[in-house]
PDB file of C-alpha atoms in Angstrom:
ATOM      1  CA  UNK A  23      99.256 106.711  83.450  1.00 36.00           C
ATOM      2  CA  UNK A  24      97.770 105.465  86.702  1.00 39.00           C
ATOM      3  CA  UNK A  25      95.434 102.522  86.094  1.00 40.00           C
ATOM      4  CA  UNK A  26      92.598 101.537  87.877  1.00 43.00           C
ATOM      5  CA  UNK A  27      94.147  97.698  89.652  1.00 45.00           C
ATOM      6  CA  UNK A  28      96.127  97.385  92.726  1.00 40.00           C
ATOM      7  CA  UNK A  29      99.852  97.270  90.524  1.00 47.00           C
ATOM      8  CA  UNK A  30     102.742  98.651  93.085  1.00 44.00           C
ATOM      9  CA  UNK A  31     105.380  97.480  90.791  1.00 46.00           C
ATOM     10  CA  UNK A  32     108.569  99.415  91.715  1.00 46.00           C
ATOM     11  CA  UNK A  33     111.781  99.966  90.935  1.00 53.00           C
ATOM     12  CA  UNK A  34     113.507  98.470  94.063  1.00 72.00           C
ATOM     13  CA  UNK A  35     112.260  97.222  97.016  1.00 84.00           C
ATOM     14  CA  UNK A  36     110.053  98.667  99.330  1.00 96.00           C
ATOM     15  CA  UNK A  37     110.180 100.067 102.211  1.00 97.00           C
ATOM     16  CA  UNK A  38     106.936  99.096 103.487  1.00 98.00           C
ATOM     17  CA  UNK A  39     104.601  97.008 101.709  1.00 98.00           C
ATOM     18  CA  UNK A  40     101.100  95.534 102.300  1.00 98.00           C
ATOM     19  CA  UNK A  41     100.034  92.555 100.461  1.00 98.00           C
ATOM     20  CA  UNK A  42      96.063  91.687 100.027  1.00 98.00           C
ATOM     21  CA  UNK A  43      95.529  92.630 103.401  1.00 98.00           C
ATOM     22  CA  UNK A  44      91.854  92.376 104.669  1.00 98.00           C
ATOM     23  CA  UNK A  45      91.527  94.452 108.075  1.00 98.00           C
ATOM     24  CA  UNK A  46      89.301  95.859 110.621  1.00 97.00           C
ATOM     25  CA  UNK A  47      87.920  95.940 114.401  1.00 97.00           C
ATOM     26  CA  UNK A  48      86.994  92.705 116.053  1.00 94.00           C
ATOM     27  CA  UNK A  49      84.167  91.173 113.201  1.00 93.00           C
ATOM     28  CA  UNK A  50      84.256  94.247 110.906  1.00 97.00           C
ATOM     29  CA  UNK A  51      85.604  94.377 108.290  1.00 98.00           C
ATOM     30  CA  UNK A  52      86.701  97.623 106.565  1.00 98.00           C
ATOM     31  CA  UNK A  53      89.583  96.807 104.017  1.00 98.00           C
ATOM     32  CA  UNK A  54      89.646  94.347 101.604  1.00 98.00           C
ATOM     33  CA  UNK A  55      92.619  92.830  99.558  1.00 98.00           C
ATOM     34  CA  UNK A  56      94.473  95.821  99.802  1.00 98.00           C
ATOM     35  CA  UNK A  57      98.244  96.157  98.283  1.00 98.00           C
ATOM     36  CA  UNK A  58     100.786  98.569  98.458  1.00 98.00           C
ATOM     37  CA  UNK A  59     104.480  99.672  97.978  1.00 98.00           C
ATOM     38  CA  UNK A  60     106.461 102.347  98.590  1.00 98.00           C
ATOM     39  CA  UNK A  61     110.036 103.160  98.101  1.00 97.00           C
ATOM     40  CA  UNK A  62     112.477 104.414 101.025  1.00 96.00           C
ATOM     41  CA  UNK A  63     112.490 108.235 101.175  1.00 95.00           C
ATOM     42  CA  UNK A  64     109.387 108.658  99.141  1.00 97.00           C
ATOM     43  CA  UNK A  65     106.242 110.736  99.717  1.00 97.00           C
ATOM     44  CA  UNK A  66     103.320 108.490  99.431  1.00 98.00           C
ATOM     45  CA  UNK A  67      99.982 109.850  99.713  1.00 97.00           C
ATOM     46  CA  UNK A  68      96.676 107.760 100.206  1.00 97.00           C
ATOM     47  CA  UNK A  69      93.095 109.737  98.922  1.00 96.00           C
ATOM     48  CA  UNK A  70      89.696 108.459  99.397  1.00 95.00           C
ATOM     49  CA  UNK A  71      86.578 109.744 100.154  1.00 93.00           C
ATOM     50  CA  UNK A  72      85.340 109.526 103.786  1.00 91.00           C
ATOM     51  CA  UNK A  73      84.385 106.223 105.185  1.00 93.00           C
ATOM     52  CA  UNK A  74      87.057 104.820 102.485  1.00 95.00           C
ATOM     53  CA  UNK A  75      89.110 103.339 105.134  1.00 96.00           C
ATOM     54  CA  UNK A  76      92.338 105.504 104.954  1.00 96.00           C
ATOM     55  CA  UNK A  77      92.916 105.821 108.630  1.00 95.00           C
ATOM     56  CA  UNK A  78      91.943 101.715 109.069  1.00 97.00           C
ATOM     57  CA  UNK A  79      94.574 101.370 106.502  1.00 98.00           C
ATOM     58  CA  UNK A  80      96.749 103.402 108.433  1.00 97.00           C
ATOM     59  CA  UNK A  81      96.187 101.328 111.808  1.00 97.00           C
ATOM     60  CA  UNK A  82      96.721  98.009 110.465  1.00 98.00           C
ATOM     61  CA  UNK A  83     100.187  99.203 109.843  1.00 98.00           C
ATOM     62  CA  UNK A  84     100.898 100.475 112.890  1.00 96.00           C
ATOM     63  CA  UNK A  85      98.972  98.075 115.343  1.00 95.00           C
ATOM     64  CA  UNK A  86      95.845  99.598 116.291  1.00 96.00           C
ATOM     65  CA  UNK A  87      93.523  97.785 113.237  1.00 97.00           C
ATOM     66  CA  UNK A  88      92.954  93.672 113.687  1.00 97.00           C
ATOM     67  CA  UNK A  89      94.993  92.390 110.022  1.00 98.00           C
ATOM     68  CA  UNK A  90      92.523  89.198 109.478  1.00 97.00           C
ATOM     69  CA  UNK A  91      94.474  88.250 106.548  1.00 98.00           C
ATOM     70  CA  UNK A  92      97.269  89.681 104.075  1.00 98.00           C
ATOM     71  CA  UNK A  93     101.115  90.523 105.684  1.00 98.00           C
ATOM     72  CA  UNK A  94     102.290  94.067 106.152  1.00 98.00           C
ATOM     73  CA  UNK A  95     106.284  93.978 105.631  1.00 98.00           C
ATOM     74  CA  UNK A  96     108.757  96.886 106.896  1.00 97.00           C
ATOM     75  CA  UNK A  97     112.283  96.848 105.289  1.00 95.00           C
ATOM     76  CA  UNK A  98     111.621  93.099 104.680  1.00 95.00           C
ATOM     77  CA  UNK A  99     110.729  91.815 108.041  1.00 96.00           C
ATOM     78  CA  UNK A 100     106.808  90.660 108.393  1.00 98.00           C
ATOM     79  CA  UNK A 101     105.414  93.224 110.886  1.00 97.00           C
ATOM     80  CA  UNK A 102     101.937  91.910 111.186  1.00 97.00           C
ATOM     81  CA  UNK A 103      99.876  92.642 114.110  1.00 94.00           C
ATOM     82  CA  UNK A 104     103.104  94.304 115.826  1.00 96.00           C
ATOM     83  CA  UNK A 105     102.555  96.362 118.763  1.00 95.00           C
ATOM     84  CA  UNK A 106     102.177 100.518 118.403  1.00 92.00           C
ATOM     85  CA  UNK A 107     105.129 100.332 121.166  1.00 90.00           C
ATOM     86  CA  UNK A 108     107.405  97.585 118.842  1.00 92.00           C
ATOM     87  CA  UNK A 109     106.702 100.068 115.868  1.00 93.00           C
ATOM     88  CA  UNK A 110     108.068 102.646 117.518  1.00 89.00           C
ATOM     89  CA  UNK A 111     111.226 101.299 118.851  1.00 88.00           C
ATOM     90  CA  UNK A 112     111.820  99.747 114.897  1.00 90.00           C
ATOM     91  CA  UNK A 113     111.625 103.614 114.374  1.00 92.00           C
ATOM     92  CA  UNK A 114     108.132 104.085 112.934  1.00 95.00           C
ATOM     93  CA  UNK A 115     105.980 106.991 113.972  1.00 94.00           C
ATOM     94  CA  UNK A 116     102.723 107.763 113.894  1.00 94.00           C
ATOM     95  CA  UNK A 117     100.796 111.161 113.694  1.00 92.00           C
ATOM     96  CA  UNK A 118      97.017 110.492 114.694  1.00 89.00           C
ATOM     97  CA  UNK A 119      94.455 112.649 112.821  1.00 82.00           C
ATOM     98  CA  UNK A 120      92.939 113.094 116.214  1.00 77.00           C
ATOM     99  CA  UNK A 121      94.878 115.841 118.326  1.00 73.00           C
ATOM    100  CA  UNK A 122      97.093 113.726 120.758  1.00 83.00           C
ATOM    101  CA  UNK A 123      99.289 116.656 122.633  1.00 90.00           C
ATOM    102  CA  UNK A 124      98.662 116.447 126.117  1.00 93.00           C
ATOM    103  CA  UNK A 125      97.431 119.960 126.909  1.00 94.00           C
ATOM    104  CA  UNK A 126      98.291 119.827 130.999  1.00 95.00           C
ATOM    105  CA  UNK A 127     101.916 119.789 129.879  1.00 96.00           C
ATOM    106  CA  UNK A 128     104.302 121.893 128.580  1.00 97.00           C
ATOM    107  CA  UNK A 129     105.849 121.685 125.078  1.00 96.00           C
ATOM    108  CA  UNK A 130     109.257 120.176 126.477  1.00 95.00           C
ATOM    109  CA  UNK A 131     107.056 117.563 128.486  1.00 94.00           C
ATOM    110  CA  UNK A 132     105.424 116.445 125.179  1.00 94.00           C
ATOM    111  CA  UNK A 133     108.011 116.204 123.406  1.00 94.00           C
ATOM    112  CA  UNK A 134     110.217 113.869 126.391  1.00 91.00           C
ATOM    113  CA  UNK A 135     106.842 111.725 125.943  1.00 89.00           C
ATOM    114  CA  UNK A 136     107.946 111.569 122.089  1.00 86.00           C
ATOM    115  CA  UNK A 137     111.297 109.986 123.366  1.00 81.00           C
ATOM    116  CA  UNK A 138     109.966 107.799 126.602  1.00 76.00           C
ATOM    117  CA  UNK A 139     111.738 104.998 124.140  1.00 72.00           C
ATOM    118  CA  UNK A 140     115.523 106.325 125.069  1.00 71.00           C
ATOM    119  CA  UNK A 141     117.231 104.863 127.684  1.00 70.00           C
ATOM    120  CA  UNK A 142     117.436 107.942 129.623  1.00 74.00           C
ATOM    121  CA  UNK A 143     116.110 110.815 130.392  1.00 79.00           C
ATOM    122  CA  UNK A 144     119.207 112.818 129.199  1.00 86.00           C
ATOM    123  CA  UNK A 145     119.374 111.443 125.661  1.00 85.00           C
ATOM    124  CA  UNK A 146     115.690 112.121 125.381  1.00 87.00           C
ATOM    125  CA  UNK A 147     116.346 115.963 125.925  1.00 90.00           C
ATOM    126  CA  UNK A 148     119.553 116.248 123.718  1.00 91.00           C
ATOM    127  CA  UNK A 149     117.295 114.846 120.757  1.00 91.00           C
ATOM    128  CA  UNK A 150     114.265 117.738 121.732  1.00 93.00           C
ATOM    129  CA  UNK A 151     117.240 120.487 121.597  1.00 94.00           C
ATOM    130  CA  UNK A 152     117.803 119.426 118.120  1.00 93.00           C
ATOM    131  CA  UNK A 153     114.437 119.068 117.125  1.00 92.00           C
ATOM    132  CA  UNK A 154     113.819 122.688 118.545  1.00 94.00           C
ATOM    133  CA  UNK A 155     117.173 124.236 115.573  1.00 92.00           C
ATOM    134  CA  UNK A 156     114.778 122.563 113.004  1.00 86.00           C
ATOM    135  CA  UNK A 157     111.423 123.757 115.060  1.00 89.00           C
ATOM    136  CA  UNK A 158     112.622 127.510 116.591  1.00 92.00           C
ATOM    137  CA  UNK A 159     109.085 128.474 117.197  1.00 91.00           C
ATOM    138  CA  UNK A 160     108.238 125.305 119.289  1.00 94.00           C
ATOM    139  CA  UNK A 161     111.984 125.969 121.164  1.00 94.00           C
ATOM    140  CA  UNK A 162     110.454 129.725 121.983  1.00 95.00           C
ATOM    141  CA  UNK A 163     107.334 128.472 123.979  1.00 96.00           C
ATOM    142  CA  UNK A 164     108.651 125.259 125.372  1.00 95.00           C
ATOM    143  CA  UNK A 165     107.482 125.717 128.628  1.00 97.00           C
ATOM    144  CA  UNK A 166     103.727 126.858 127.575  1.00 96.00           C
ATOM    145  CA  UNK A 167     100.874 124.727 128.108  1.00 96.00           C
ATOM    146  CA  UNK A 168     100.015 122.400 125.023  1.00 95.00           C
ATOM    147  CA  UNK A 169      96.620 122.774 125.798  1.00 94.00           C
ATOM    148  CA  UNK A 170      96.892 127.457 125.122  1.00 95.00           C
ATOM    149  CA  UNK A 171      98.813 126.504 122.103  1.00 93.00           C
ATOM    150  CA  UNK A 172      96.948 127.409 118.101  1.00 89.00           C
ATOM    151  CA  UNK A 173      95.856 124.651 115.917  1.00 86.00           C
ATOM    152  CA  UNK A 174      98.852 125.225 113.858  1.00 85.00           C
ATOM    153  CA  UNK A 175     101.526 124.786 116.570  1.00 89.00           C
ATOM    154  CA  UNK A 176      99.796 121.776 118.231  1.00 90.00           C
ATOM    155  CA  UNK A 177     100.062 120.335 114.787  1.00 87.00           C
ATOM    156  CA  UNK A 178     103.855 121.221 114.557  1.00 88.00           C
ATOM    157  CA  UNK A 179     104.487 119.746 117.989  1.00 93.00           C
ATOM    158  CA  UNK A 180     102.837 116.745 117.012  1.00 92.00           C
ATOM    159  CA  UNK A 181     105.065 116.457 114.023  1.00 89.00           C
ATOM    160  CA  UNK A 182     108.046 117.046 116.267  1.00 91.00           C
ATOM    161  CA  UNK A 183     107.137 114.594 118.559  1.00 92.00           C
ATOM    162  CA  UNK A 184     107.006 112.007 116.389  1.00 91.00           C
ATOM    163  CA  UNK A 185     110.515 112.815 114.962  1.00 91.00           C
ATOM    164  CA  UNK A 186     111.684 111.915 118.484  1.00 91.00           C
ATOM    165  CA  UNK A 187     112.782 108.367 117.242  1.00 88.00           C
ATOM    166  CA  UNK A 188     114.486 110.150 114.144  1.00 89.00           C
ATOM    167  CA  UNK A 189     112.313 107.566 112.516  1.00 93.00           C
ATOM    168  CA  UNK A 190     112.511 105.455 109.127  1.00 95.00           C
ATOM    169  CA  UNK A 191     109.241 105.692 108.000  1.00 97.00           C
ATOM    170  CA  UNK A 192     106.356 108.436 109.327  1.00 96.00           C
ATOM    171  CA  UNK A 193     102.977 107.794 108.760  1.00 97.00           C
ATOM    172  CA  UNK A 194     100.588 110.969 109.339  1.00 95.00           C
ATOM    173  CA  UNK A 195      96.880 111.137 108.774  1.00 94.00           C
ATOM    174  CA  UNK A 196      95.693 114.151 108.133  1.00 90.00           C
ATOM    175  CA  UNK A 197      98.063 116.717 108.972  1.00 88.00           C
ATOM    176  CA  UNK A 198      96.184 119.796 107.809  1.00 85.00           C
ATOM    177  CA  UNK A 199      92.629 118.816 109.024  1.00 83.00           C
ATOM    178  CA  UNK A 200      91.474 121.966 110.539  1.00 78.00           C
ATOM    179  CA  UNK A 201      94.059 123.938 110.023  1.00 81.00           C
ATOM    180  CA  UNK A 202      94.145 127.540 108.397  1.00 80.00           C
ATOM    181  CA  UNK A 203      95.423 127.946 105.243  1.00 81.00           C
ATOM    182  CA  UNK A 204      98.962 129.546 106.181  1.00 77.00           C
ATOM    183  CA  UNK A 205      99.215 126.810 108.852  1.00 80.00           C
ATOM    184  CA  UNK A 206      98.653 123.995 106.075  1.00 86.00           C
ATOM    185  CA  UNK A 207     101.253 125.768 103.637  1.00 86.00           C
ATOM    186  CA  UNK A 208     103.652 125.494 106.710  1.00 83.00           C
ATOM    187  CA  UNK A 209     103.238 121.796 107.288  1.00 84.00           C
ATOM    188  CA  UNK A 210     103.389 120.517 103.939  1.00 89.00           C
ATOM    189  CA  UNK A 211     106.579 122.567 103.993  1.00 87.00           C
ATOM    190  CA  UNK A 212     107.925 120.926 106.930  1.00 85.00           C
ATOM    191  CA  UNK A 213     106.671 117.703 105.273  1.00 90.00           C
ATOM    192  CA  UNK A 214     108.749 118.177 102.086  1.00 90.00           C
ATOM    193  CA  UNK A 215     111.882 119.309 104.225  1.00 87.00           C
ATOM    194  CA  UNK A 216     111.691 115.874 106.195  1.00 87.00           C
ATOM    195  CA  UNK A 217     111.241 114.174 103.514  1.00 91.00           C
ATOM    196  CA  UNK A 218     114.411 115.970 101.765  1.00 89.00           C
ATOM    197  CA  UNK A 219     116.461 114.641 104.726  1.00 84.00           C
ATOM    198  CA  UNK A 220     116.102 111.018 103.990  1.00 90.00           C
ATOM    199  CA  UNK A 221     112.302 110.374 105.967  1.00 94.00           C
ATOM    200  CA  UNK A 222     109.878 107.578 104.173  1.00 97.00           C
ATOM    201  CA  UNK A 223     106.523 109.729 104.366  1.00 97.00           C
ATOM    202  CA  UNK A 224     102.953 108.061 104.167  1.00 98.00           C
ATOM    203  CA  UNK A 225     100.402 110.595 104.276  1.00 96.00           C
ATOM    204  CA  UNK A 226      96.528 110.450 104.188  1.00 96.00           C
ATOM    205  CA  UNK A 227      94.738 114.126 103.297  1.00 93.00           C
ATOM    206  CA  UNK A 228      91.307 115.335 103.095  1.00 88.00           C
ATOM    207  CA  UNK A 229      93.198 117.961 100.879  1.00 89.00           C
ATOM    208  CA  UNK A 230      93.615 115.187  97.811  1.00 93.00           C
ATOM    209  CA  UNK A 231      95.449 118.049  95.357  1.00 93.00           C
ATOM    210  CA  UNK A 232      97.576 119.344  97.844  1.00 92.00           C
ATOM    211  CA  UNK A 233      98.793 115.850  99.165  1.00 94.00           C
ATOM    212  CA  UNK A 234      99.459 114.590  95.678  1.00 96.00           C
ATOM    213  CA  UNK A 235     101.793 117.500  94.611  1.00 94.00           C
ATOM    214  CA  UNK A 236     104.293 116.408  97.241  1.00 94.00           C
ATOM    215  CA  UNK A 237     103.818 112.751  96.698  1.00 96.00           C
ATOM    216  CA  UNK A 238     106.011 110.335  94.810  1.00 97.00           C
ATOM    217  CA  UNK A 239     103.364 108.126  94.511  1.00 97.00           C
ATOM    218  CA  UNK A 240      99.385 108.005  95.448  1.00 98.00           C
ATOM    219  CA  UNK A 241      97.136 105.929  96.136  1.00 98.00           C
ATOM    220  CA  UNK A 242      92.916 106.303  95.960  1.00 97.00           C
ATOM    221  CA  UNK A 243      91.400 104.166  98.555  1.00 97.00           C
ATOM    222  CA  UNK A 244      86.906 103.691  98.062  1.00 96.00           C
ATOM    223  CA  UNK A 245      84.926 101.451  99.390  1.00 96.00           C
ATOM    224  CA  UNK A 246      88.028  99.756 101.315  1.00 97.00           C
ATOM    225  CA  UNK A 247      89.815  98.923  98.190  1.00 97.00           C
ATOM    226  CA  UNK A 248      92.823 100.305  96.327  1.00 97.00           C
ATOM    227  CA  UNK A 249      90.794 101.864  93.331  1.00 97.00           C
ATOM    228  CA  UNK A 250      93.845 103.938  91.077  1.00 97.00           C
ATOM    229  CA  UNK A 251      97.751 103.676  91.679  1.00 97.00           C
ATOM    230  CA  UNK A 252     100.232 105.322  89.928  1.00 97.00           C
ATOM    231  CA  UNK A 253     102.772 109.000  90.764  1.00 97.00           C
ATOM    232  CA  UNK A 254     101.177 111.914  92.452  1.00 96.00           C
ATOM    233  CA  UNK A 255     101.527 114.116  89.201  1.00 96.00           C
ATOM    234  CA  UNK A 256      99.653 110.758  86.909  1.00 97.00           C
ATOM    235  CA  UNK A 257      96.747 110.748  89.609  1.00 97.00           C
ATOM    236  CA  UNK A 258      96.613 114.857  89.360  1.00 96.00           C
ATOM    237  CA  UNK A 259      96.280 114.321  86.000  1.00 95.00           C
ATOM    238  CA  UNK A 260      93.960 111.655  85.468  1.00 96.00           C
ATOM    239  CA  UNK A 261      90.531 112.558  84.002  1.00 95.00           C
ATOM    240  CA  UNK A 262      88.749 109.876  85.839  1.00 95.00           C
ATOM    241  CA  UNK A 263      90.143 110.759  89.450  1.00 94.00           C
ATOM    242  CA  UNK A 264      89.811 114.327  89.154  1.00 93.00           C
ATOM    243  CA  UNK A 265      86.557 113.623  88.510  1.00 91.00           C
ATOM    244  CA  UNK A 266      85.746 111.566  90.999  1.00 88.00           C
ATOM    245  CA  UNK A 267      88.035 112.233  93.710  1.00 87.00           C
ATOM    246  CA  UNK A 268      89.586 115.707  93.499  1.00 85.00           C
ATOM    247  CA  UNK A 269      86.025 117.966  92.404  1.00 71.00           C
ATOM    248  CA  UNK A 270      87.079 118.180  88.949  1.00 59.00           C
TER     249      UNK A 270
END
C-alpha cells in the first residue's frame, strides 16, 4: 500500500534518482527534500495539485530549475545542474508542457531541430524517416506548417521530436493538457507503445487517473514535497489520495 513518506526503495537500481533535493529559481524556493527512484523502462508518473511543483521538479532534472541542495543521479553518474544541451546528448529528452513546435516550419524542419545533436545533417533525416513508420500521420503532412497543424498532431510531433535522440529516459509534462479526448487516448497510447520498446518514461498529468493506469510507479507531489509513493494501481487505490488528489 502506498504510504505517506518519501520511501523509493526498489528492486534494482535506478535509472534516475533524486535524493533530498531542494530546488527553485534564483532565491525561491519551490521543492523541498524531495526523493525519488525509478527503474529503467518504467512508467513513472508524478500528481500534484497545481502550484505543487511538478514541472520545477521536472526542470531540476533536466537543467532549467537552480538544484540548491540534494544530487540528481542518471544511470549512476551525478547529473546535477547539467546543461538542457548535455542532457540531451546523454540521451534524455524533454517534452515541455508549453507548446514548443516552431510553427514557421514545416514538420520535417522540426523534427531535424529534434536531431541538431547528430553529426550530420544526413543521419538526422534517416532517424525522422523512421520516426515517420512509427508516426505515418506526421510522415503524410511533413511539409505543412507546424503552426496550421491541430492540438493533437502538434502534440504528436512534439513527442516525435523528442524521440530524435532514441533517448534513455523521456520526461514529458503534461502531454494531454488541452487536448480532446480522442487526442489524449492517442497519446497515452503512443506513451505505452514507447514505453513497450524499452523507453524510461517520467510523466507529470493534470489527468491524475489516467496517468496512474499506465504508470509503474507514482508519485503525489503538494506543497513541494513528495506526499504518497508507492505503484500506480496502490495510489489508484488508496482512500486517502483519491480523496484528496484524484476527486474521489
Amino acid at each position: 500500500m502506498a504510504t505517506s513518506d518519501t520511501d523509493t526503495t526498489t528492486t534494482t537500481d535506478p535509472i534516475l534518482s533524486m535524493d533530498d533535493v531542494t530546488s527553485g529559481y534564483g532565491n525561491t524556493t519551490v521543492l523541498h527534500d524531495v526523493s525519488i527512484a525509478i527503474e529503467e523502462e518504467d512508467v513513472a508518473c508524478l500528481i500534484g495539485p497545481n502550484g505543487s511543483g511538478k514541472s520545477t521538479l521536472m526542470k531540476s532534472i533536466y537543467g532549467f530549475a537552480d538544484v540548491q541542495s540534494g544530487t540528481v543521479t542518471f544511470r549512476d553518474e551525478d547529473i546535477t545542474g547539467r546543461s538542457p544541451q548535455e542532457n540531451l546528448r546523454n540521451r534524455i529528452s524533454y517534452v515541455l508542457q508549453d507548446a514548443s513546435v516552431f510553427p514557421n516550419m514545416t514538420v520535417q524542419e522540426n523534427m531535424l531541430m529534434g536531431g541538431y545533436v547528430f553529426d550530420d545533417d544526413e543521419q538526422a533525416a534517416e532517424r525522422a524517416e523512421t520516426l515517420y513508420d512509427e508516426f505515418p500521420v506526421l510522415g503524410d503532412i511533413r511539409q505543412q506548417k507546424a503552426g496550421t497543424l491541430s492540438g493533437g498532431q502538434r502534440r504528436l510531433l512534439e513527442l516525435a521530436r523528442a524521440l530524435m535522440v532514441d533517448p534513455d529516459l523521456m520526461l514529458l509534462d503534461e502531454p494531454s493538457i488541452g487536448l480532446e479526448p480522442r487526442f489524449i487516448d492517442d497519446v497515452f497510447e503512443r506513451i505505452e507503445q514507447l514505453n513497450d520498446l524499452g523507453t524510461t518514461i517520467l510523466l507529470v498529468e493534470q489527468n491524475a487517473e489516467k496517468g496512474l493506469s499506465v504508470a509503474d510507479r507514482g508519485f503525489v507531489l503538494a506543497s513541494g514535497e513528495i506526499k504518497f509513493t508507492g505503484t500506480g494501481t496502490e495510489l489508484l487505490n488508496n482512500e486517502e489520495v483519491g480523496r484528496l488528489y484524484l476527486g474521489g
